[in-house]
GROMACS .gro file of C-alpha atoms in nm:
model
  397
    1MET     CA    1   0.000   0.000   0.000
    2SER     CA    2   0.281   0.243   0.085
    3GLN     CA    3   0.453   0.163  -0.245
    4ILE     CA    4   0.135   0.260  -0.434
    5ARG     CA    5   0.119   0.597  -0.254
    6VAL     CA    6   0.482   0.670  -0.342
    7ARG     CA    7   0.420   0.599  -0.709
    8ILE     CA    8   0.110   0.824  -0.714
    9ALA     CA    9   0.305   1.111  -0.554
   10ALA     CA   10   0.582   1.076  -0.810
   11VAL     CA   11   0.334   1.092  -1.096
   12ALA     CA   12   0.178   1.401  -0.940
   13VAL     CA   13   0.519   1.572  -0.922
   14LEU     CA   14   0.585   1.495  -1.288
   15LEU     CA   15   0.246   1.625  -1.404
   16ALA     CA   16   0.250   1.951  -1.209
   17PRO     CA   17   0.480   2.148  -1.441
   18LEU     CA   18   0.286   2.047  -1.755
   19THR     CA   19  -0.039   2.152  -1.599
   20ALA     CA   20   0.100   2.488  -1.496
   21CYS     CA   21   0.248   2.551  -1.837
   22SER     CA   22  -0.069   2.470  -2.029
   23ALA     CA   23  -0.282   2.680  -1.794
   24GLY     CA   24  -0.049   2.983  -1.818
   25ALA     CA   25  -0.054   3.032  -1.444
   26GLY     CA   26   0.301   2.949  -1.344
   27PRO     CA   27   0.649   3.098  -1.381
   28GLY     CA   28   0.694   2.932  -1.719
   29ASP     CA   29   0.425   3.170  -1.860
   30ALA     CA   30   0.660   3.465  -1.934
   31ALA     CA   31   0.918   3.244  -2.098
   32ALA     CA   32   0.658   3.095  -2.329
   33ASP     CA   33   0.525   3.441  -2.433
   34ALA     CA   34   0.878   3.565  -2.503
   35GLU     CA   35   0.927   3.270  -2.732
   36GLY     CA   36   0.617   3.369  -2.935
   37GLY     CA   37   0.325   3.211  -2.752
   38GLY     CA   38   0.043   3.457  -2.674
   39THR     CA   39   0.230   3.762  -2.815
   40ARG     CA   40   0.279   3.598  -3.152
   41ALA     CA   41  -0.097   3.568  -3.187
   42ALA     CA   42  -0.135   3.942  -3.123
   43GLU     CA   43   0.139   4.033  -3.371
   44ASP     CA   44  -0.021   3.817  -3.637
   45ARG     CA   45  -0.331   4.032  -3.634
   46PRO     CA   46  -0.368   4.255  -3.947
   47ALA     CA   47  -0.253   4.615  -3.908
   48THR     CA   48  -0.522   4.881  -3.864
   49VAL     CA   49  -0.543   5.142  -4.142
   50ALA     CA   50  -0.706   5.489  -4.119
   51VAL     CA   51  -0.777   5.710  -4.422
   52THR     CA   52  -0.852   6.083  -4.429
   53PRO     CA   53  -1.080   6.211  -4.577
   54ARG     CA   54  -1.361   5.957  -4.553
   55GLY     CA   55  -1.726   5.934  -4.652
   56ASP     CA   56  -1.935   6.096  -4.926
   57GLY     CA   57  -1.956   6.462  -5.022
   58VAL     CA   58  -1.638   6.559  -4.837
   59ARG     CA   59  -1.470   6.888  -4.913
   60ALA     CA   60  -1.214   6.879  -5.194
   61GLY     CA   61  -0.881   7.057  -5.184
   62ASP     CA   62  -0.711   6.848  -4.915
   63THR     CA   63  -0.432   6.594  -4.942
   64VAL     CA   64  -0.516   6.229  -4.885
   65ARG     CA   65  -0.355   6.086  -4.570
   66VAL     CA   66  -0.315   5.722  -4.466
   67THR     CA   67  -0.189   5.603  -4.125
   68VAL     CA   68  -0.132   5.254  -3.990
   69ALA     CA   69  -0.117   5.101  -3.640
   70GLY     CA   70   0.029   4.758  -3.566
   71GLY     CA   71   0.247   4.747  -3.876
   72THR     CA   72   0.398   4.947  -4.160
   73LEU     CA   73   0.275   5.060  -4.499
   74THR     CA   74   0.423   4.861  -4.785
   75SER     CA   75   0.242   5.061  -5.054
   76VAL     CA   76  -0.048   5.301  -5.098
   77ARG     CA   77  -0.239   5.364  -5.419
   78VAL     CA   78  -0.508   5.631  -5.462
   79THR     CA   79  -0.700   5.631  -5.790
   80ASP     CA   80  -1.006   5.807  -5.927
   81GLY     CA   81  -1.282   5.653  -6.138
   82GLU     CA   82  -1.075   5.690  -6.457
   83GLY     CA   83  -0.767   5.526  -6.313
   84ARG     CA   84  -0.573   5.848  -6.262
   85GLU     CA   85  -0.347   5.828  -5.960
   86LEU     CA   86  -0.268   6.066  -5.677
   87ALA     CA   87   0.102   6.003  -5.617
   88GLY     CA   88   0.240   6.020  -5.267
   89GLU     CA   89   0.519   5.909  -5.037
   90VAL     CA   90   0.546   5.687  -4.730
   91ALA     CA   91   0.714   5.850  -4.429
   92ALA     CA   92   1.052   5.719  -4.310
   93ASP     CA   93   0.898   5.526  -4.019
   94GLY     CA   94   0.653   5.352  -4.254
   95THR     CA   95   0.343   5.448  -4.057
   96ARG     CA   96   0.222   5.747  -4.259
   97TRP     CA   97   0.154   5.833  -4.624
   98ALA     CA   98   0.037   6.160  -4.782
   99SER     CA   99  -0.055   6.247  -5.139
  100GLN     CA  100   0.152   6.508  -5.320
  101ARG     CA  101  -0.158   6.653  -5.486
  102LYS     CA  102  -0.501   6.746  -5.358
  103ALA     CA  103  -0.832   6.569  -5.406
  104VAL     CA  104  -1.034   6.741  -5.677
  105PRO     CA  105  -1.406   6.827  -5.665
  106GLY     CA  106  -1.677   6.584  -5.774
  107THR     CA  107  -1.452   6.278  -5.777
  108SER     CA  108  -1.467   5.929  -5.624
  109TYR     CA  109  -1.135   5.794  -5.496
  110THR     CA  110  -1.035   5.440  -5.404
  111VAL     CA  111  -0.752   5.403  -5.152
  112THR     CA  112  -0.569   5.070  -5.148
  113ALA     CA  113  -0.312   5.022  -4.869
  114VAL     CA  114  -0.087   4.718  -4.834
  115THR     CA  115   0.052   4.666  -4.481
  116THR     CA  116   0.302   4.435  -4.314
  117THR     CA  117   0.316   4.336  -3.944
  118LYS     CA  118   0.635   4.269  -3.747
  119THR     CA  119   0.598   3.899  -3.809
  120GLY     CA  120   0.566   3.953  -4.184
  121THR     CA  121   0.192   3.915  -4.218
  122LYS     CA  122   0.071   4.114  -4.520
  123SER     CA  123  -0.282   4.243  -4.567
  124THR     CA  124  -0.466   4.484  -4.794
  125ALA     CA  125  -0.715   4.747  -4.681
  126THR     CA  126  -0.946   4.933  -4.922
  127SER     CA  127  -1.135   5.257  -4.859
  128VAL     CA  128  -1.354   5.476  -5.081
  129PHE     CA  129  -1.443   5.845  -5.045
  130THR     CA  130  -1.614   6.099  -5.271
  131THR     CA  131  -1.559   6.474  -5.286
  132ALA     CA  132  -1.837   6.728  -5.325
  133GLY     CA  133  -1.876   6.902  -5.661
  134ALA     CA  134  -1.750   7.254  -5.732
  135ASP     CA  135  -1.986   7.550  -5.697
  136LYS     CA  136  -1.808   7.706  -5.994
  137VAL     CA  137  -1.508   7.612  -6.206
  138ASN     CA  138  -1.226   7.863  -6.251
  139LYS     CA  139  -1.069   7.838  -6.596
  140VAL     CA  140  -0.745   7.994  -6.718
  141ASP     CA  141  -0.642   8.179  -7.034
  142TRP     CA  142  -0.263   8.174  -7.056
  143ARG     CA  143   0.012   8.314  -7.276
  144PRO     CA  144   0.237   8.243  -7.451
  145GLY     CA  145   0.111   7.934  -7.626
  146ALA     CA  146   0.291   7.601  -7.601
  147ASN     CA  147   0.598   7.527  -7.811
  148THR     CA  148   0.635   7.880  -7.943
  149THR     CA  149   0.936   8.108  -7.989
  150VAL     CA  150   0.889   8.452  -7.838
  151GLY     CA  151   1.066   8.784  -7.805
  152ILE     CA  152   1.287   8.884  -7.514
  153ALA     CA  153   1.013   9.081  -7.332
  154GLN     CA  154   0.742   8.815  -7.327
  155PRO     CA  155   0.593   8.758  -6.979
  156VAL     CA  156   0.409   8.444  -6.874
  157SER     CA  157   0.050   8.554  -6.817
  158LEU     CA  158  -0.254   8.376  -6.668
  159VAL     CA  159  -0.599   8.537  -6.667
  160PHE     CA  160  -0.875   8.375  -6.458
  161ASP     CA  161  -1.244   8.342  -6.543
  162ASN     CA  162  -1.355   8.394  -6.182
  163PRO     CA  163  -1.210   8.608  -5.901
  164VAL     CA  164  -0.912   8.468  -5.711
  165THR     CA  165  -0.948   8.558  -5.346
  166ASP     CA  166  -0.690   8.309  -5.217
  167LYS     CA  167  -0.403   8.435  -5.430
  168ALA     CA  168  -0.133   8.274  -5.219
  169ALA     CA  169  -0.288   7.927  -5.259
  170VAL     CA  170  -0.296   7.968  -5.636
  171GLU     CA  171   0.054   8.115  -5.666
  172ARG     CA  172   0.201   7.823  -5.468
  173GLN     CA  173   0.086   7.586  -5.742
  174LEU     CA  174   0.269   7.771  -6.021
  175LYS     CA  175   0.606   7.613  -6.097
  176LEU     CA  176   0.819   7.806  -6.349
  177THR     CA  177   1.162   7.679  -6.448
  178THR     CA  178   1.417   7.813  -6.694
  179SER     CA  179   1.716   7.656  -6.864
  180ASN     CA  180   1.958   7.910  -6.718
  181GLY     CA  181   1.820   8.005  -6.376
  182THR     CA  182   1.669   8.335  -6.489
  183GLU     CA  183   1.572   8.563  -6.200
  184GLY     CA  184   1.209   8.669  -6.205
  185SER     CA  185   0.891   8.707  -6.005
  186TRP     CA  186   0.515   8.658  -6.017
  187ALA     CA  187   0.294   8.963  -5.973
  188TRP     CA  188  -0.084   8.994  -5.938
  189LEU     CA  189  -0.260   9.260  -6.141
  190GLU     CA  190  -0.592   9.350  -6.292
  191ASP     CA  191  -0.632   9.258  -6.655
  192HIS     CA  192  -0.771   9.519  -6.894
  193SER     CA  193  -1.091   9.310  -6.896
  194GLY     CA  194  -1.125   9.360  -6.519
  195ARG     CA  195  -1.041   8.997  -6.436
  196ASP     CA  196  -0.776   8.875  -6.195
  197ARG     CA  197  -0.443   8.800  -6.357
  198ILE     CA  198  -0.092   8.689  -6.259
  199ASP     CA  199   0.220   8.747  -6.472
  200TRP     CA  200   0.578   8.627  -6.438
  201ARG     CA  201   0.854   8.838  -6.587
  202PRO     CA  202   1.232   8.828  -6.560
  203ARG     CA  203   1.411   9.105  -6.376
  204GLN     CA  204   1.561   9.203  -6.712
  205TYR     CA  205   1.477   9.103  -7.066
  206TRP     CA  206   1.519   8.730  -7.135
  207LYS     CA  207   1.848   8.602  -7.272
  208PRO     CA  208   1.804   8.464  -7.625
  209GLY     CA  209   1.782   8.086  -7.631
  210THR     CA  210   1.633   8.053  -7.283
  211LYS     CA  211   1.392   7.762  -7.253
  212VAL     CA  212   1.099   7.813  -7.018
  213THR     CA  213   0.850   7.566  -6.868
  214LEU     CA  214   0.540   7.655  -6.670
  215GLU     CA  215   0.358   7.384  -6.476
  216ALA     CA  216   0.041   7.527  -6.327
  217GLN     CA  217  -0.055   7.240  -6.094
  218LEU     CA  218  -0.394   7.388  -6.016
  219ASN     CA  219  -0.620   7.083  -6.027
  220GLY     CA  220  -0.795   7.060  -5.688
  221THR     CA  221  -0.695   7.411  -5.577
  222ASP     CA  222  -0.958   7.635  -5.419
  223SER     CA  223  -0.925   7.985  -5.565
  224GLY     CA  224  -1.163   8.122  -5.302
  225ASP     CA  225  -1.524   8.238  -5.316
  226GLY     CA  226  -1.645   7.891  -5.416
  227GLY     CA  227  -1.426   7.866  -5.726
  228TRP     CA  228  -1.220   7.554  -5.800
  229PHE     CA  229  -0.966   7.453  -6.059
  230VAL     CA  230  -1.030   7.112  -6.212
  231ARG     CA  231  -0.729   7.074  -6.441
  232ASP     CA  232  -0.359   7.151  -6.471
  233TYR     CA  233  -0.197   7.370  -6.733
  234THR     CA  234   0.147   7.333  -6.889
  235THR     CA  235   0.327   7.547  -7.145
  236ARG     CA  236   0.681   7.548  -7.279
  237PHE     CA  237   0.844   7.810  -7.497
  238THR     CA  238   1.181   7.933  -7.617
  239VAL     CA  239   1.315   8.288  -7.627
  240GLY     CA  240   1.427   8.396  -7.974
  241THR     CA  241   1.648   8.670  -8.112
  242ASP     CA  242   1.742   8.981  -7.914
  243GLN     CA  243   1.521   9.239  -8.086
  244VAL     CA  244   1.403   9.576  -7.956
  245VAL     CA  245   1.182   9.824  -8.140
  246LYS     CA  246   1.260  10.186  -8.052
  247VAL     CA  247   0.977  10.430  -8.130
  248ASP     CA  248   1.049  10.802  -8.107
  249LEU     CA  249   0.722  10.989  -8.150
  250ASP     CA  250   0.894  11.327  -8.130
  251ARG     CA  251   1.114  11.237  -8.428
  252LYS     CA  252   0.833  11.032  -8.591
  253GLN     CA  253   1.047  10.729  -8.655
  254LEU     CA  254   1.078  10.365  -8.559
  255THR     CA  255   1.409  10.174  -8.541
  256LEU     CA  256   1.444   9.797  -8.526
  257GLU     CA  257   1.751   9.694  -8.326
  258ARG     CA  258   1.889   9.340  -8.334
  259ASP     CA  259   2.161   9.232  -8.093
  260GLY     CA  260   2.204   9.596  -7.998
  261LYS     CA  261   2.260   9.721  -8.354
  262ALA     CA  262   2.018   9.921  -8.568
  263VAL     CA  263   1.884   9.717  -8.859
  264ARG     CA  264   1.655   9.974  -9.018
  265THR     CA  265   1.479  10.302  -8.935
  266ILE     CA  266   1.127  10.362  -9.065
  267PRO     CA  267   0.935  10.694  -9.080
  268VAL     CA  268   0.606  10.669  -8.892
  269SER     CA  269   0.311  10.875  -8.776
  270GLY     CA  270   0.187  10.829  -8.419
  271GLY     CA  271  -0.121  10.941  -8.228
  272THR     CA  272  -0.252  11.294  -8.277
  273PRO     CA  273  -0.138  11.527  -7.995
  274GLY     CA  274  -0.369  11.702  -7.754
  275GLY     CA  275  -0.649  11.452  -7.685
  276ASP     CA  276  -0.773  11.095  -7.669
  277ARG     CA  277  -0.610  11.012  -8.003
  278ARG     CA  278  -0.261  11.027  -7.858
  279SER     CA  279  -0.042  10.717  -7.835
  280TRP     CA  280   0.077  10.544  -7.520
  281ARG     CA  281   0.440  10.565  -7.412
  282GLY     CA  282   0.664  10.330  -7.213
  283THR     CA  283   0.734   9.969  -7.302
  284ALA     CA  284   0.463   9.781  -7.484
  285VAL     CA  285   0.513   9.420  -7.590
  286LEU     CA  286   0.403   9.287  -7.926
  287MET     CA  287   0.105   9.072  -7.831
  288ALA     CA  288   0.011   8.923  -8.167
  289LYS     CA  289   0.052   8.963  -8.541
  290GLU     CA  290  -0.309   8.981  -8.658
  291GLY     CA  291  -0.265   9.047  -9.029
  292THR     CA  292  -0.559   9.219  -9.198
  293ILE     CA  293  -0.833   9.320  -8.956
  294ASN     CA  294  -1.124   9.558  -8.932
  295MET     CA  295  -1.052   9.863  -8.715
  296ASN     CA  296  -1.351  10.057  -8.589
  297SER     CA  297  -1.289  10.367  -8.378
  298GLU     CA  298  -1.619  10.322  -8.194
  299THR     CA  299  -1.482  10.008  -8.025
  300VAL     CA  300  -1.214  10.218  -7.852
  301GLY     CA  301  -1.432  10.515  -7.760
  302LEU     CA  302  -1.340  10.747  -8.047
  303ALA     CA  303  -1.686  10.789  -8.199
  304ASP     CA  304  -1.695  10.740  -8.578
  305ALA     CA  305  -1.344  10.857  -8.667
  306TYR     CA  306  -1.271  10.547  -8.878
  307ASP     CA  307  -1.399  10.206  -8.986
  308LYS     CA  308  -1.166  10.032  -9.229
  309MET     CA  309  -0.972   9.717  -9.309
  310VAL     CA  310  -0.609   9.752  -9.202
  311ASP     CA  311  -0.315   9.543  -9.325
  312LYS     CA  312  -0.010   9.414  -9.136
  313SER     CA  313  -0.171   9.478  -8.798
  314MET     CA  314   0.048   9.416  -8.492
  315ARG     CA  315  -0.134   9.445  -8.157
  316LEU     CA  316   0.046   9.632  -7.875
  317THR     CA  317  -0.231   9.685  -7.616
  318TRP     CA  318  -0.578   9.556  -7.532
  319SER     CA  319  -0.702   9.914  -7.555
  320GLY     CA  320  -0.639   9.917  -7.929
  321MET     CA  321  -0.291  10.050  -8.000
  322TYR     CA  322  -0.132   9.878  -8.299
  323ALA     CA  323   0.159   9.919  -8.535
  324HIS     CA  324   0.027   9.874  -8.890
  325ALA     CA  325   0.022   9.983  -9.252
  326ALA     CA  326  -0.153  10.321  -9.290
  327PRO     CA  327  -0.123  10.432  -9.656
  328TRP     CA  328  -0.399  10.694  -9.604
  329ASN     CA  329  -0.155  10.882  -9.379
  330ASP     CA  330   0.146  10.864  -9.611
  331ARG     CA  331   0.202  11.241  -9.626
  332TRP     CA  332   0.260  11.249  -9.248
  333PHE     CA  333   0.516  10.970  -9.211
  334GLY     CA  334   0.826  11.116  -9.050
  335ARG     CA  335   0.663  11.463  -9.037
  336ALA     CA  336   0.369  11.471  -8.798
  337ASN     CA  337   0.167  11.252  -8.564
  338ARG     CA  338  -0.180  11.229  -8.718
  339SER     CA  339  -0.310  10.881  -8.632
  340SER     CA  340  -0.583  10.781  -8.387
  341GLY     CA  341  -0.329  10.639  -8.144
  342CYS     CA  342  -0.157  10.371  -8.352
  343ILE     CA  343   0.189  10.372  -8.509
  344GLY     CA  344   0.134  10.388  -8.884
  345MET     CA  345   0.380  10.333  -9.169
  346SER     CA  346   0.378  10.279  -9.544
  347ASP     CA  347   0.263   9.953  -9.701
  348ALA     CA  348   0.618   9.862  -9.806
  349ASP     CA  349   0.771   9.941  -9.468
  350ALA     CA  350   0.490   9.761  -9.285
  351ALA     CA  351   0.536   9.449  -9.501
  352TRP     CA  352   0.909   9.437  -9.425
  353PHE     CA  353   0.867   9.515  -9.055
  354TYR     CA  354   0.584   9.262  -9.009
  355ASP     CA  355   0.813   8.985  -9.132
  356GLN     CA  356   1.094   9.084  -8.894
  357VAL     CA  357   0.918   9.098  -8.557
  358ARG     CA  358   0.761   8.830  -8.340
  359PRO     CA  359   0.524   8.833  -8.039
  360GLY     CA  360   0.720   8.917  -7.727
  361ASP     CA  361   0.939   9.182  -7.890
  362PRO     CA  362   0.946   9.502  -7.681
  363PHE     CA  363   0.840   9.837  -7.829
  364GLU     CA  364   1.012  10.111  -7.627
  365ILE     CA  365   0.803  10.418  -7.701
  366LYS     CA  366   0.888  10.774  -7.605
  367GLY     CA  367   0.732  11.110  -7.682
  368LYS     CA  368   0.636  11.431  -7.508
  369ASP     CA  369   0.265  11.437  -7.589
  370THR     CA  370   0.117  11.094  -7.503
  371LYS     CA  371  -0.173  10.957  -7.300
  372GLY     CA  372   0.061  10.815  -7.037
  373VAL     CA  373   0.246  10.492  -6.968
  374VAL     CA  374   0.106  10.155  -7.076
  375ALA     CA  375  -0.059   9.997  -6.769
  376PRO     CA  376   0.059   9.648  -6.660
  377GLY     CA  377  -0.275   9.488  -6.749
  378ASN     CA  378  -0.320   9.671  -7.081
  379GLY     CA  379  -0.148   9.409  -7.289
  380PHE     CA  380   0.191   9.328  -7.139
  381GLY     CA  381   0.289   9.647  -6.961
  382ALA     CA  382   0.489   9.466  -6.692
  383TRP     CA  383   0.811   9.641  -6.792
  384ASN     CA  384   0.673   9.977  -6.684
  385VAL     CA  385   0.665   9.863  -6.319
  386PRO     CA  386   0.993   9.907  -6.121
  387TRP     CA  387   1.142   9.573  -6.019
  388ALA     CA  388   1.094   9.617  -5.643
  389ASP     CA  389   0.730   9.716  -5.697
  390TRP     CA  390   0.680   9.417  -5.925
  391GLN     CA  391   0.814   9.177  -5.661
  392ALA     CA  392   0.587   9.336  -5.399
  393ARG     CA  393   0.284   9.228  -5.606
  394SER     CA  394   0.355   8.860  -5.535
  395ALA     CA  395   0.113   8.707  -5.283
  396LEU     CA  396   0.398   8.505  -5.135
  397GLY     CA  397   0.613   8.803  -5.039
   0.00000   0.00000   0.00000
């Protein structure tokens, strides 16, 4: 009988550690967890992903943000209904991701995040959100056009359909680069049409051969007052020959200079002194070569002074100042200013001159009896603003 009791006690001693270990109530508990028992089960749980924004009808204009708990982000992909992607970057610690661009109005986005836990468990989380539509869309008219060659005074100019009340937000999205690090600045002004406008000009005339790229990354930007941009704009152009047109209204002549040397001097007749038919002075920039057009004085507030077809028309301002052929004024060329504000010349001179110049060439106009200096928004009058004052017009200081 005593031998049986001894054997039972021995069995009990042998079983005690196994029971304690399986029940997790003894000292062996911590050692088992450290070796991957209960903790391993927790680490094998999928990571938790949070996406901002979320839901339907959320406000556009914010970046998309993804965070993860219990793991790291392997990849994040944000696409709209047409498969276009909002690129972004995962933070160094792997727990955060943010899009480089903003969510645009009236768009549904799908966010797909791949995560990895410490034990290597991968999982994929998907989230969908939709932005509210735009109250109004702000469109842009920009110059110069893409892949053009322009003169040395050509600014980059953007005119907006709707008012821009958050000018700083818009200006931050404008990326202008040049092939030679040209110094320049953006400036806000009022276009001749009364609309908001922003121009970029170099501190001095462009160097010939400069290549310029504008990337207006405006899609998803709130311009203020309920207006949104829903697309980006890109333009590239090259600066051509160093040409300057010198117009001396007192001497009634025009000289084309190329690379600092006079090419040809042409007798002209400018605006009639003493009233509204005078010409503007200062630097005007050739906006466009319009060829043969109808000129009607009533459209520029000069009653019924003229209504005729005019050849070799070269626009200098929105207010109606041109350089053009004016054979009806031939007796005044080089002798007197008798036009209605334009710079007129003979048919032969106009034909030659028209072929020499290109949009962006500066016309440096001087004369005692003029209407005043070309305003910044009346065509491209940026060069009539002192450099420090021009810089002060930037919304970004």
